[in-house]
Amino acid sequence: MVNKFKEPIYITRPLLPDLGIIQENLKEVWESKWLTNNGPRHKKLEKDLKTYLGLEHLILFNNGTLALILGIKSLNLTGEVITTPFTFPATVEALDWNNLTPIFCDLDPKTLNLDASKIENLITEKTSAILAVHVFGNPCDVHRIQKIADKYKLKVIYDAAHAFGTKIDGIPIGKFGDLTMFSFHATKLFHTVEGGALAVNNLEMESKLNLLKNFGIRGPETVLMSGLNAKMNEVQAVIGIEVLKIIDQERSNREQILSIYRENLSKIPGIKIVNNHSGENSLQYLVITIDENIYGKSRDWVHERLKRYNVFTRKYFNPLCSNFPWYKSLDSSKPENLPIANKIIDQVLSLPFYGELSLESVEIICGLLKVFYSEND
Ligand code: T4K
């Protein structure tokens, strides 16, 4: 049996540019004395990201959650929004901060995204939008969602926190819907330590969101709307500019790691990789499902057992948002209305997945999962 790893192995580690380069850049920022409020680094990062992501209208924020909250606010929604229960709390919290009620839709068992075929049943006269998440970087069924939205005149918002760089048939993920949010948190493939962005379709929305993230002010003596402070600062932008330069290498390292996971895990009965990870996926997370009936051990058992070897996996996204105490009484939260979500939540496990992870470590982790399968209790 393998020994415990000397150092803890987490699901991710931040992509860190050379510290010397960051220091050089920070020296220039210090000398300029321009630290925030749409400074030159902010402008450069916005431009670099537009090019990298193939988007025309992109607005930077100090984190993904505030980007989503303000994105939703910019659409003047009311009443109910159809969304997924299988996401990080930030998605539904953004609805809460806009006084909107989430209506939870069950999942497509293949992608773990909201099942577009179940949306129409949930639409009422109060529905104003669909908020879908490209969970683990797997794209939603954007064409079907848009068709429904057009039919019922609903807005479409995408939470693409995990989908930096995801494309659908070559089209950048940020081109779909009315707006798309990206998270640039330290745990993300591309990051600015904390940060985020919104992709929108037109200049009018871009201008509105630039106002909303800066208190709604235009110039020192004009306040046009009620906004917030959600601006990205120059230090964040410096990190982002440098991280963007090394992201393609990170992606290629992750491709190699993925191929080892794929090769090994495909031989273990009861384990499946959730993400399709085609060439167009963001390579953000490596998530498996464990079917206890076939594998012989539960997801929770594996999660606990791996800790003995210093491997710390995560059960993203347990609990379901529909099981938060303040949403439990909603009709759409009832487990019988969300059978796939309630089943999957006991099976998902995020495994370590980041470029710095050695290929040998990946082999060892896969080896452990094989041994667990064949072990008798
Ligand atoms: N929508 C969705 C679907 C999201 O997943 C998220 C965020 C959002 C919206 C909101 O976007 P932001 O407002 O965050 O931009 C983490 C992240 O904080 C969060 O950004 C992310 N999703 C979520 C899925 O993961 P935690 O609490 O699970 O992270 P934490 O601190 O346990 O870190 C995970 C592992 O990463 C650690 O075990 C070790 C490693 N790590 C983490 C940090 C922070 C490091 O090695 N270094 C670090 O600095 O939420």
XYZ file of C-alpha atoms and ligand atoms in Angstrom:
427
model
C 0.000 0.000 0.000
C 1.247 3.528 -0.786
C 2.461 5.821 1.940
C 0.788 9.018 2.981
C 1.798 12.044 0.832
C 4.328 14.188 2.727
C 2.481 17.410 1.946
C -1.313 17.733 1.817
C -2.788 17.422 -1.672
C -5.730 19.754 -2.246
C -8.204 19.879 -5.116
C -6.462 22.937 -6.488
C -3.544 25.323 -6.013
C -3.412 28.835 -7.426
C -1.481 29.480 -10.619
C 1.358 31.768 -9.508
C 3.407 33.908 -11.903
C 7.066 34.568 -11.115
C 7.197 36.729 -7.976
C 10.037 38.868 -9.399
C 7.850 39.907 -12.350
C 4.985 40.787 -10.022
C 7.369 42.848 -7.877
C 8.661 44.750 -10.922
C 5.115 45.549 -11.969
C 4.087 46.555 -8.480
C 7.072 48.903 -8.305
C 5.712 50.710 -11.351
C 2.242 50.855 -9.792
C 3.777 52.285 -6.595
C 5.706 54.897 -8.545
C 2.625 55.910 -10.497
C 0.597 56.240 -7.269
C -2.489 55.121 -9.219
C -3.947 52.191 -7.283
C -7.557 51.730 -8.371
C -10.527 53.368 -10.177
C -9.984 52.258 -13.767
C -6.197 52.591 -13.762
C -3.898 51.656 -16.652
C -3.420 48.009 -15.521
C -7.158 47.576 -15.200
C -7.616 48.884 -18.731
C -4.867 46.607 -20.060
C -6.273 43.495 -18.377
C -9.759 44.246 -19.702
C -8.331 44.545 -23.207
C -6.151 41.404 -22.898
C -9.094 39.378 -21.610
C -11.387 40.548 -24.397
C -8.815 39.300 -26.881
C -8.172 36.018 -25.062
C -11.840 35.217 -24.562
C -12.975 36.527 -27.956
C -15.480 38.965 -26.420
C -16.341 42.538 -27.318
C -17.925 43.751 -24.096
C -16.298 42.714 -20.820
C -16.420 44.541 -17.489
C -14.033 43.706 -14.631
C -15.178 43.399 -11.007
C -13.530 42.804 -7.634
C -15.144 39.362 -7.370
C -17.566 37.140 -9.248
C -20.361 37.389 -6.688
C -20.634 41.180 -6.905
C -20.428 40.913 -10.694
C -23.416 38.577 -10.647
C -25.387 40.668 -8.146
C -24.917 43.807 -10.239
C -25.448 41.971 -13.514
C -28.826 40.779 -12.271
C -29.648 44.252 -10.965
C -28.894 45.769 -14.358
C -31.681 43.675 -15.917
C -34.440 45.049 -13.605
C -35.876 41.612 -12.901
C -38.839 40.874 -10.668
C -40.487 37.822 -9.083
C -39.072 34.397 -9.840
C -35.918 33.172 -11.559
C -35.479 29.571 -12.673
C -32.101 28.246 -11.596
C -30.109 25.186 -10.569
C -29.868 23.818 -7.024
C -26.440 22.326 -7.831
C -24.079 25.285 -7.524
C -21.968 27.309 -5.122
C -24.153 29.405 -2.750
C -23.083 32.634 -4.519
C -25.370 31.903 -7.476
C -28.583 31.971 -5.480
C -27.288 34.546 -3.031
C -27.043 36.915 -5.999
C -30.795 36.415 -6.523
C -31.441 36.998 -2.830
C -29.602 40.339 -2.899
C -31.928 41.347 -5.746
C -35.082 40.250 -3.848
C -35.752 37.511 -6.398
C -37.090 34.043 -5.598
C -35.176 31.063 -6.990
C -37.239 28.317 -8.563
C -35.106 25.198 -8.666
C -34.949 23.064 -11.783
C -33.662 19.480 -11.804
C -30.420 18.481 -13.514
C -29.344 16.816 -16.707
C -27.618 13.679 -15.328
C -24.883 13.855 -17.974
C -23.686 17.433 -17.509
C -25.112 18.172 -14.018
C -26.370 21.455 -15.467
C -29.981 22.504 -15.235
C -32.081 20.282 -17.498
C -33.457 22.572 -20.214
C -36.303 20.156 -20.953
C -37.683 20.783 -17.451
C -37.667 24.589 -17.548
C -41.012 25.194 -19.249
C -42.971 23.371 -16.534
C -41.614 25.812 -13.957
C -42.554 29.034 -15.764
C -45.332 31.112 -14.180
C -46.538 34.674 -14.745
C -43.969 35.725 -12.120
C -40.959 34.284 -13.968
C -38.596 36.949 -15.293
C -35.368 35.069 -16.056
C -33.349 31.878 -16.219
C -30.077 31.794 -14.290
C -28.063 28.784 -15.443
C -24.607 27.665 -14.336
C -22.038 26.053 -16.638
C -21.105 23.815 -13.761
C -17.508 22.504 -13.670
C -17.021 24.230 -17.040
C -19.509 21.987 -18.886
C -21.644 24.190 -21.137
C -25.411 24.295 -20.628
C -27.808 23.563 -23.467
C -27.655 27.237 -24.453
C -29.655 26.929 -27.676
C -32.630 25.235 -26.022
C -32.523 27.671 -23.094
C -32.538 30.644 -25.484
C -35.479 29.223 -27.430
C -37.546 28.963 -24.235
C -36.444 32.427 -23.117
C -37.472 33.931 -26.466
C -40.857 32.191 -26.343
C -41.683 33.517 -22.853
C -39.710 36.794 -23.080
C -37.338 35.886 -20.272
C -33.800 37.159 -19.677
C -30.964 34.629 -19.639
C -28.061 34.924 -17.220
C -25.125 32.522 -17.164
C -22.899 31.864 -14.180
C -19.666 30.851 -15.899
C -17.567 30.980 -12.717
C -15.993 27.649 -13.776
C -16.085 28.161 -17.529
C -13.190 30.490 -18.355
C -12.257 29.573 -21.920
C -15.116 27.119 -22.500
C -16.475 27.267 -26.047
C -19.477 25.737 -27.787
C -18.699 24.731 -31.382
C -15.933 27.313 -31.360
C -18.149 30.107 -29.988
C -16.886 31.646 -26.709
C -19.156 30.844 -23.774
C -19.553 34.545 -22.945
C -21.462 35.152 -26.180
C -24.648 33.405 -25.014
C -27.551 34.873 -23.045
C -27.993 38.456 -21.852
C -24.977 38.310 -19.611
C -22.307 35.909 -18.401
C -20.365 36.086 -15.170
C -16.797 34.802 -14.744
C -15.048 34.328 -11.394
C -11.374 35.147 -11.091
C -10.965 33.752 -7.568
C -7.550 32.288 -6.618
C -8.944 28.762 -7.023
C -9.847 29.394 -10.673
C -7.760 28.536 -13.719
C -7.447 32.247 -14.531
C -7.413 34.455 -11.445
C -6.683 37.886 -10.022
C -6.576 36.559 -6.386
C -10.160 37.792 -6.003
C -11.953 39.099 -9.059
C -14.585 38.565 -11.682
C -16.091 39.873 -14.889
C -19.313 40.190 -16.820
C -19.633 39.630 -20.525
C -22.540 41.463 -22.176
C -23.819 41.931 -25.719
C -23.809 45.661 -26.238
C -22.212 48.962 -25.326
C -25.313 50.204 -23.524
C -25.147 47.337 -20.994
C -21.386 47.746 -20.708
C -21.796 51.429 -19.788
C -24.560 50.670 -17.309
C -22.483 48.033 -15.536
C -19.456 50.322 -15.412
C -21.683 52.785 -13.575
C -23.206 50.180 -11.265
C -19.801 48.945 -10.102
C -18.717 52.493 -9.274
C -21.560 53.761 -7.006
C -23.593 54.806 -10.057
C -21.485 57.951 -10.360
C -20.423 59.644 -13.567
C -17.858 62.255 -12.728
C -17.446 63.972 -9.356
C -20.884 65.581 -9.207
C -23.254 63.280 -11.104
C -24.986 60.232 -9.654
C -27.067 58.410 -12.257
C -28.189 55.304 -10.384
C -27.804 53.422 -7.138
C -24.716 51.244 -7.428
C -22.047 49.618 -5.299
C -18.292 49.605 -4.995
C -17.279 46.515 -6.987
C -14.176 47.770 -8.783
C -11.070 45.713 -9.463
C -7.911 47.434 -8.260
C -4.482 47.777 -9.899
C -2.814 45.097 -7.746
C -5.429 42.547 -8.806
C -5.013 43.640 -12.421
C -1.204 43.211 -12.260
C -1.686 39.611 -11.089
C -4.274 38.987 -13.810
C -2.062 40.325 -16.618
C 0.758 37.985 -15.579
C -1.471 34.941 -14.910
C -2.989 35.289 -18.370
C 0.494 34.952 -19.894
C 1.022 31.495 -18.358
C -2.458 30.098 -18.682
C -1.871 28.136 -21.890
C 0.993 26.239 -20.239
C -1.290 25.530 -17.261
C -3.962 24.213 -19.591
C -1.515 21.919 -21.302
C -0.279 20.576 -17.919
C -3.904 19.923 -16.943
C -4.501 18.099 -20.241
C -1.709 15.673 -19.323
C -3.089 15.139 -15.838
C -6.548 14.607 -17.283
C -5.336 11.914 -19.646
C -3.841 9.959 -16.727
C -7.050 10.283 -14.711
C -9.059 9.217 -17.760
C -6.956 6.192 -18.521
C -6.942 4.918 -14.933
C -10.444 5.810 -13.796
C -12.108 4.313 -16.862
C -10.969 0.920 -15.577
C -12.633 1.268 -12.165
C -16.238 0.056 -12.053
C -18.654 2.577 -10.556
C -16.444 5.661 -11.137
C -17.195 8.144 -13.909
C -15.651 11.500 -14.816
C -18.407 14.127 -14.935
C -16.815 16.765 -17.137
C -16.649 15.946 -20.803
C -13.368 17.909 -21.002
C -13.388 18.185 -24.740
C -10.827 20.584 -26.237
C -13.331 23.357 -25.541
C -13.781 22.820 -21.793
C -12.237 25.151 -19.238
C -10.315 22.351 -17.451
C -11.353 23.940 -14.177
C -12.288 20.921 -12.033
C -11.902 17.147 -12.216
C -15.127 15.755 -10.821
C -16.130 12.115 -10.575
C -19.284 10.334 -9.511
C -19.066 7.214 -7.383
C -21.917 4.751 -7.688
C -21.822 2.916 -4.373
C -23.856 -0.014 -5.731
C -21.125 -0.796 -8.238
C -17.991 0.562 -6.537
C -18.842 -0.970 -3.191
C -17.921 2.119 -1.145
C -19.796 5.367 -0.765
C -18.548 8.781 -1.879
C -18.318 9.821 1.788
C -16.242 6.740 2.595
C -13.779 7.584 -0.203
C -13.625 11.250 0.828
C -12.754 10.262 4.413
C -10.374 7.435 3.488
C -8.321 9.637 1.149
C -7.642 12.000 4.052
C -5.554 9.247 5.670
C -3.193 9.613 2.720
C -3.160 13.412 2.997
C -5.481 13.854 -0.021
C -8.249 16.391 0.571
C -11.087 16.048 -1.912
C -14.267 18.185 -1.939
C -17.947 17.353 -2.259
C -18.852 20.274 -4.536
C -21.766 21.213 -4.411
C -23.127 19.622 -1.275
C -25.538 20.758 0.148
C -27.892 21.576 -2.699
C -29.036 25.215 -2.562
C -32.635 23.935 -2.499
C -31.820 22.396 0.898
C -30.780 25.688 2.488
C -33.201 26.219 5.404
C -34.578 29.448 3.894
C -35.455 27.767 0.583
C -36.655 24.396 1.886
C -40.310 25.415 2.023
C -40.414 26.315 -1.693
C -42.383 23.840 -3.765
C -39.545 23.540 -6.279
C -37.148 22.583 -3.449
C -38.978 19.379 -2.584
C -36.716 16.351 -3.166
C -39.421 14.661 -5.270
C -39.168 17.607 -7.701
C -35.371 17.326 -7.904
C -34.685 13.578 -8.124
C -31.469 13.787 -10.153
C -29.990 16.567 -8.036
C -30.787 14.720 -4.812
C -29.217 11.537 -6.135
C -26.086 13.121 -7.553
C -25.317 15.119 -4.445
C -24.297 11.873 -2.656
C -22.075 10.760 -5.534
C -19.952 13.737 -6.627
C -16.337 14.166 -5.608
C -13.814 16.774 -6.821
C -10.328 15.285 -7.114
C -6.996 17.162 -7.099
C -6.545 18.914 -10.451
C -3.981 21.629 -11.086
C -0.947 21.974 -13.318
C 1.644 21.707 -10.540
C 0.316 18.314 -9.434
C 2.902 15.713 -10.433
C 1.869 12.962 -12.826
C 3.194 10.480 -10.283
C 0.811 11.869 -7.651
C -2.112 11.451 -10.057
C -1.095 7.808 -10.618
C -0.963 7.285 -6.855
C -4.407 8.822 -6.294
C -5.877 6.638 -9.051
C -4.069 3.637 -7.529
C -5.719 4.338 -4.189
C -9.149 4.479 -5.832
C -8.409 1.095 -7.455
C -7.280 -0.437 -4.168
C -10.365 0.867 -2.340
C -12.528 -0.829 -4.949
C -10.916 -4.202 -4.511
C -10.571 -3.945 -0.714
C -13.014 -5.832 1.479
C -14.207 -3.946 4.521
N -20.735 30.891 -8.883
C -20.123 29.694 -8.811
C -20.713 28.543 -9.549
C -18.949 29.538 -8.049
O -18.351 28.334 -7.959
C -18.424 30.664 -7.380
C -17.223 30.539 -6.593
C -19.085 31.899 -7.515
C -20.262 31.973 -8.263
C -18.604 33.142 -6.845
O -17.394 33.635 -7.418
P -16.403 34.527 -6.476
O -17.217 35.602 -5.807
O -15.728 33.597 -5.494
O -15.432 35.094 -7.479
C -13.975 28.358 -3.421
C -13.868 29.763 -3.950
O -13.698 30.711 -2.917
C -15.032 30.180 -4.799
O -14.573 31.249 -5.604
C -15.481 29.069 -5.719
N -16.654 29.418 -6.460
C -15.739 27.809 -4.930
C -16.169 26.659 -5.807
O -14.521 27.427 -4.300
P -14.176 27.279 -1.064
O -14.632 27.858 0.221
O -14.629 25.912 -1.410
O -12.581 27.346 -1.226
P -11.423 26.917 -0.245
O -10.887 28.096 0.466
O -11.872 25.770 0.579
O -10.332 26.431 -1.305
C -10.400 25.201 -1.986
C -9.001 24.614 -2.026
O -8.172 25.442 -2.811
C -8.322 24.531 -0.680
O -8.597 23.298 -0.090
C -6.868 24.699 -1.004
C -6.853 25.505 -2.260
N -6.487 26.923 -2.039
C -7.457 27.843 -1.751
C -7.132 29.170 -1.582
C -8.191 30.193 -1.267
C -5.167 27.304 -2.156
O -4.297 26.446 -2.395
N -4.843 28.612 -2.003
C -5.756 29.568 -1.730
O -5.416 30.767 -1.629
O -14.628 28.311 -2.185
